[in-house]
Amino acid sequence: MFSNKVVLITGASSGIGADTAEEFAKHEAKLVLTGRNEENLLKVAERCTEVSPKSLRPLCIIADMNKETDIENIIKKTIDHYKKLDILINNAGIFESGSIENTSLAQYDKIMNTNVRGLYYLTMLAVPFLLETKGNIVNLSSIAGLRSFPNILAYCISKASLDQFTRCVALELAPKGVRVNAVNPGLIKTNIHFRSGMNEQEYEVFVEKAKQVHPIGRVGEAREVTSAIIFLASDGASNITGATLPVDGGRHASCPR
Ligand SMILES: NC(=O)c1ccc[n+]([C@@H]2O[C@H](COP(=O)([O-])OP(=O)(O)OC[C@H]3O[C@@H](n4cnc5c(N)ncnc54)[C@H](OP(=O)(O)O)[C@@H]3O)[C@@H](O)[C@H]2O)c1
């Protein structure tokens, strides 16, 4: 399905990004994988080569989405290596809790810089190449962009910004043949919550509570987000742009509890 397509995935070293990389690899995509953790990124790249029907080896780029030079390097190396870019998956992101009473400006900046500013800059640099291939973009947003929740304030703001970014850029690029969409997952089992400082016990309680507010009665798996990303990036979604697609077991449709 993605044979000869160059697919750039940020945050491919873990969770949803890693799973998405493997799935694109199965479809013969030529991959660019980015992240900060080199060991993890190389492991993901190895798995991609194993599952790729043509044993294609991904291009791995160590890059921090908070550093402009790293972001510039992602695009430069991608184009130097493959000469084109077809699909951009803006997946790298962080999650942190905090309310208006205890989220410091430093914490706000960290979340907004990673989840919005870095993604904005990478997209800006990628667009000229996506225009050439009439490619597309899939952004990793969240149910926290579509709905409001207490105590994850900066995260909610960052994902709501990303949803608006998705719609606005979709309108700007639609006449030029480039589609832009987002997926909005509910709670998905990855390491993101541990990385935000949650311990095993807190995570267990968090997941149990989440089961009750996701109408489907369980939390999600990375592969369930991957399949939505693959669809939106494919020609099957050729008439879809500016969409924010919930992948949340129906949570967006239910009353908040
Ligand atoms: N899991 C969920 O419940 C959930 C729900 C809704 C939305 N999402 C969104 O899905 C996306 C992926 O999350 P995940 O659950 O797969 O989390 P994850 O397992 O923690 O993976 C996050 C990825 O983002 C990368 N990343 C984070 N900060 C970065 C930075 N400053 N520079 C470069 N890379 C950075 C990480 O790279 P390194 O490890 O190499 O640093 C890692 O590859 C995020 O945008 C998240 O907001 C997740």
Coordinates of C-alpha atoms and ligand atoms in Angstrom, one line a residue:
M1 CA 0.0 0.0 0.0
F2 CA 2.9 2.4 0.7
S3 CA 5.5 0.9 -1.7
N4 CA 7.9 3.7 -2.6
K5 CA 6.3 6.2 -0.2
V6 CA 8.7 8.0 2.1
V7 CA 7.1 8.1 5.6
L8 CA 8.6 10.2 8.4
I9 CA 7.5 9.3 11.9
T10 CA 8.5 11.4 14.9
G11 CA 8.6 9.7 18.3
A12 CA 9.1 6.3 16.7
S13 CA 11.3 5.0 19.5
S14 CA 8.3 4.0 21.7
G15 CA 4.6 3.3 22.0
I16 CA 2.3 4.4 19.2
G17 CA 5.1 5.7 17.0
A18 CA 7.0 2.4 17.2
D19 CA 3.9 0.4 16.4
T20 CA 3.1 2.7 13.5
A21 CA 6.6 2.3 12.1
E22 CA 6.3 -1.5 12.1
E23 CA 2.9 -1.3 10.3
F24 CA 4.2 1.0 7.6
A25 CA 7.3 -1.2 7.2
K26 CA 4.9 -4.2 6.6
H27 CA 3.4 -2.1 3.7
E28 CA 6.9 -1.6 2.1
A29 CA 7.2 2.1 3.2
K30 CA 10.6 3.8 3.1
L31 CA 10.9 5.0 6.7
V32 CA 12.5 7.9 8.5
L33 CA 12.3 7.3 12.3
T34 CA 13.1 9.9 14.8
G35 CA 13.4 10.1 18.6
R36 CA 15.9 10.9 21.4
N37 CA 16.5 7.4 22.7
E38 CA 19.0 5.9 20.3
E39 CA 18.9 2.4 21.7
N40 CA 15.1 2.1 21.5
L41 CA 15.0 3.8 18.1
L42 CA 17.6 1.3 16.7
K43 CA 15.6 -1.6 18.1
V44 CA 12.4 -0.4 16.4
A45 CA 14.3 0.1 13.1
E46 CA 15.6 -3.5 13.4
R47 CA 12.1 -4.8 13.8
C48 CA 10.9 -2.7 10.8
T49 CA 13.6 -4.3 8.6
E50 CA 12.6 -7.7 9.8
V51 CA 8.9 -7.2 8.9
S52 CA 9.5 -5.2 5.7
P53 CA 8.8 -7.5 2.6
K54 CA 11.9 -6.0 1.0
S55 CA 13.9 -5.8 4.2
L56 CA 14.1 -2.1 3.8
R57 CA 16.3 -0.4 6.5
P58 CA 14.8 2.8 8.0
L59 CA 16.8 6.0 8.2
C60 CA 17.1 6.8 11.9
I61 CA 17.7 10.3 13.1
I62 CA 18.3 11.2 16.7
A63 CA 16.5 14.5 17.3
D64 CA 14.9 16.5 20.1
M65 CA 11.7 18.2 19.1
N66 CA 12.6 21.1 21.4
K67 CA 15.8 21.9 19.4
E68 CA 15.3 23.9 16.1
T69 CA 18.6 22.6 14.7
D70 CA 17.6 19.0 15.3
I71 CA 14.3 19.6 13.5
E72 CA 16.1 21.2 10.6
N73 CA 18.4 18.2 10.5
I74 CA 15.4 15.8 10.3
I75 CA 14.2 17.4 7.0
K76 CA 17.7 17.8 5.6
K77 CA 18.7 14.2 6.2
T78 CA 15.4 12.9 4.9
I79 CA 15.7 14.7 1.6
D80 CA 19.5 14.0 1.3
H81 CA 18.7 10.3 1.7
Y82 CA 15.4 9.7 -0.1
K83 CA 15.1 12.9 -2.2
K84 CA 11.4 13.3 -1.3
L85 CA 8.8 13.1 1.4
D86 CA 5.3 11.6 1.0
I87 CA 3.9 11.3 4.5
L88 CA 4.6 13.0 7.8
I89 CA 3.3 11.4 11.0
N90 CA 3.6 14.0 13.8
N91 CA 3.6 11.6 16.8
A92 CA 6.2 12.7 19.3
G93 CA 4.6 14.1 22.4
I94 CA 4.6 14.2 26.2
F95 CA 1.9 14.0 28.9
E96 CA 2.0 15.7 32.2
S97 CA -0.6 16.5 34.9
G98 CA -1.2 19.8 36.5
S99 CA -4.0 22.4 37.0
I100 CA -4.1 26.2 36.8
E101 CA -3.1 26.2 40.5
N102 CA 0.1 24.2 40.1
T103 CA 1.4 24.1 36.5
S104 CA 4.5 26.3 36.4
L105 CA 5.3 28.3 33.3
A106 CA 8.3 26.1 32.8
Q107 CA 6.1 23.0 32.7
Y108 CA 3.7 24.8 30.4
D109 CA 6.5 25.7 28.1
K110 CA 7.9 22.2 28.1
I111 CA 4.6 20.7 27.0
M112 CA 3.7 23.3 24.5
N113 CA 7.2 23.3 23.0
T114 CA 7.2 19.6 22.5
N115 CA 3.6 19.0 21.6
V116 CA 3.0 22.1 19.5
R117 CA 6.0 24.3 18.7
G118 CA 8.4 21.6 17.5
L119 CA 5.7 20.0 15.5
Y120 CA 4.8 23.3 14.0
Y121 CA 8.3 23.9 12.9
L122 CA 8.8 20.4 11.5
T123 CA 5.6 20.7 9.5
M124 CA 6.6 24.1 8.2
L125 CA 9.9 22.7 6.9
A126 CA 8.2 19.5 5.5
V127 CA 5.4 21.3 3.6
P128 CA 7.4 22.3 0.5
F129 CA 8.3 18.6 0.0
L130 CA 4.8 17.3 0.7
L131 CA 3.5 19.8 -2.0
E132 CA 5.8 18.2 -4.5
T133 CA 4.5 14.7 -3.8
K134 CA 0.9 15.7 -3.0
G135 CA 1.4 13.8 0.2
N136 CA -0.3 14.0 3.6
I137 CA 0.1 14.6 7.3
V138 CA -1.3 12.7 10.3
N139 CA -1.1 14.4 13.7
L140 CA -1.2 12.6 17.0
S141 CA -3.7 14.5 19.0
S142 CA -5.9 13.2 21.9
I143 CA -9.4 13.1 23.3
A144 CA -7.9 15.8 25.5
G145 CA -8.0 18.1 22.4
L146 CA -11.7 17.4 21.7
R147 CA -13.0 17.4 25.3
S148 CA -12.0 19.1 28.5
F149 CA -10.6 17.4 31.6
P150 CA -9.4 18.9 34.9
N151 CA -5.8 18.5 36.1
I152 CA -4.1 18.0 32.7
L153 CA -4.4 21.6 31.7
A154 CA -1.3 22.3 29.6
Y155 CA -1.7 18.9 27.9
C156 CA -5.3 19.7 27.0
I157 CA -4.3 23.1 25.7
S158 CA -1.5 21.6 23.6
K159 CA -3.8 19.0 22.0
A160 CA -6.7 21.5 21.4
S161 CA -4.0 23.7 19.6
L162 CA -3.0 20.7 17.5
D163 CA -6.6 20.0 16.5
Q164 CA -7.0 23.6 15.3
F165 CA -3.6 23.4 13.6
T166 CA -4.8 20.3 11.8
R167 CA -8.0 22.0 10.5
C168 CA -6.4 25.3 9.6
V169 CA -3.4 23.7 7.7
A170 CA -5.9 21.3 6.1
L171 CA -7.8 24.3 4.6
E172 CA -4.6 26.0 3.5
L173 CA -3.2 22.9 1.7
A174 CA -6.4 21.2 0.4
P175 CA -6.3 23.3 -2.8
K176 CA -2.7 22.2 -3.3
G177 CA -3.4 18.5 -3.0
V178 CA -2.1 17.9 0.5
R179 CA -4.3 16.3 3.1
V180 CA -3.9 16.9 6.9
N181 CA -5.7 14.9 9.5
A182 CA -5.4 14.0 13.2
V183 CA -6.2 11.0 15.3
N184 CA -7.5 11.6 18.9
P185 CA -6.9 8.6 21.1
G186 CA -8.4 7.9 24.5
L187 CA -6.3 6.1 27.0
I188 CA -3.8 3.8 25.2
K189 CA -1.5 1.5 27.0
T190 CA 2.1 2.8 26.4
N191 CA 4.8 4.2 28.6
I192 CA 3.7 7.8 28.3
H193 CA 2.0 7.9 31.8
F194 CA 5.0 6.3 33.5
R195 CA 7.2 8.9 31.8
S196 CA 5.0 11.6 33.3
G197 CA 5.9 10.3 36.8
M198 CA 3.1 7.9 37.5
N199 CA 4.1 4.7 39.4
E200 CA 2.7 1.2 38.8
Q201 CA 0.1 1.5 41.6
E202 CA -1.2 4.9 40.4
Y203 CA -1.3 3.6 36.8
E204 CA -3.4 0.6 37.8
V205 CA -6.0 2.9 39.5
F206 CA -5.9 5.3 36.5
V207 CA -6.5 2.4 34.1
E208 CA -9.4 1.0 36.2
K209 CA -11.1 4.4 36.3
A210 CA -10.5 4.9 32.6
K211 CA -12.3 1.6 31.8
Q212 CA -15.4 3.0 33.4
V213 CA -15.4 6.2 31.3
H214 CA -14.5 4.6 28.0
P215 CA -17.9 3.2 26.8
I216 CA -16.3 0.2 25.2
G217 CA -15.3 -0.9 28.8
R218 CA -11.5 -1.0 28.3
V219 CA -8.5 1.1 27.4
G220 CA -7.0 1.0 24.0
E221 CA -3.9 -0.7 22.4
A222 CA -1.3 1.1 20.3
R223 CA -2.2 -1.1 17.3
E224 CA -5.8 0.3 17.4
V225 CA -4.4 3.8 16.9
T226 CA -1.9 2.6 14.3
S227 CA -4.7 1.2 12.1
A228 CA -6.5 4.6 12.1
I229 CA -3.2 6.4 11.2
I230 CA -2.5 3.9 8.4
F231 CA -6.1 4.5 7.0
L232 CA -5.8 8.3 7.1
A233 CA -2.4 8.2 5.4
S234 CA -3.6 5.9 2.7
D235 CA -5.4 6.6 -0.6
G236 CA -8.5 5.1 1.1
A237 CA -8.8 8.4 2.8
S238 CA -8.4 10.5 -0.3
N239 CA -11.5 12.5 0.4
I240 CA -10.8 13.1 4.1
T241 CA -8.9 16.2 5.3
G242 CA -9.2 18.4 8.4
A243 CA -10.6 15.5 10.3
T244 CA -9.9 14.8 14.0
L245 CA -10.7 11.1 14.4
P246 CA -11.4 9.8 17.9
V247 CA -9.9 6.4 18.6
D248 CA -11.3 6.2 22.2
G249 CA -13.8 3.4 22.6
G250 CA -16.6 6.0 22.3
R251 CA -15.4 8.3 25.1
H252 CA -15.9 11.5 23.0
A253 CA -19.5 10.6 22.6
S254 CA -20.3 10.1 26.3
C255 CA -21.2 12.6 29.1
P256 CA -18.2 13.4 31.3
R257 CA -18.1 11.5 34.6
Ligands
LIG1 N1 -0.9 6.7 25.3 C1 -2.0 7.5 25.4 O1 -2.9 7.2 26.2 C2 -2.2 8.6 24.4 C3 -3.5 9.1 24.3 C4 -3.7 10.2 23.5 C5 -2.7 10.7 22.7 N2 -1.5 10.2 22.8 C6 -0.4 10.8 22.0 O2 0.3 9.8 21.2 C7 1.6 10.3 21.0 C8 2.5 9.1 21.3 O3 2.4 8.8 22.6 P1 2.7 7.4 23.3 O4 1.6 7.0 24.1 O5 3.2 6.4 22.2 O6 3.9 7.8 24.2 P2 5.4 7.2 24.5 O7 5.4 5.7 24.5 O8 5.9 7.9 25.7 O9 6.2 7.7 23.2 C9 6.4 9.1 23.0 C10 7.4 9.3 21.9 O10 7.6 10.7 21.7 C11 9.0 11.0 21.7 N3 9.3 12.3 22.3 C12 8.9 12.8 23.5 N4 9.4 14.0 23.7 C13 10.3 14.2 22.7 C14 11.2 15.3 22.3 N5 11.4 16.3 23.1 N6 11.9 15.1 21.2 C15 11.8 14.0 20.4 N7 11.0 13.0 20.7 C16 10.2 13.1 21.8 C17 9.6 9.8 22.5 O11 11.0 9.7 22.1 P3 12.2 9.2 23.1 O12 11.6 8.2 24.0 O13 13.2 8.7 22.2 O14 12.6 10.4 23.8 C18 8.8 8.7 22.2 O15 9.2 8.1 21.0 C19 1.8 11.5 21.8 O16 1.7 12.7 21.0 C20 0.7 11.5 22.8 O17 0.3 12.7 23.3 C21 -1.2 9.1 23.6

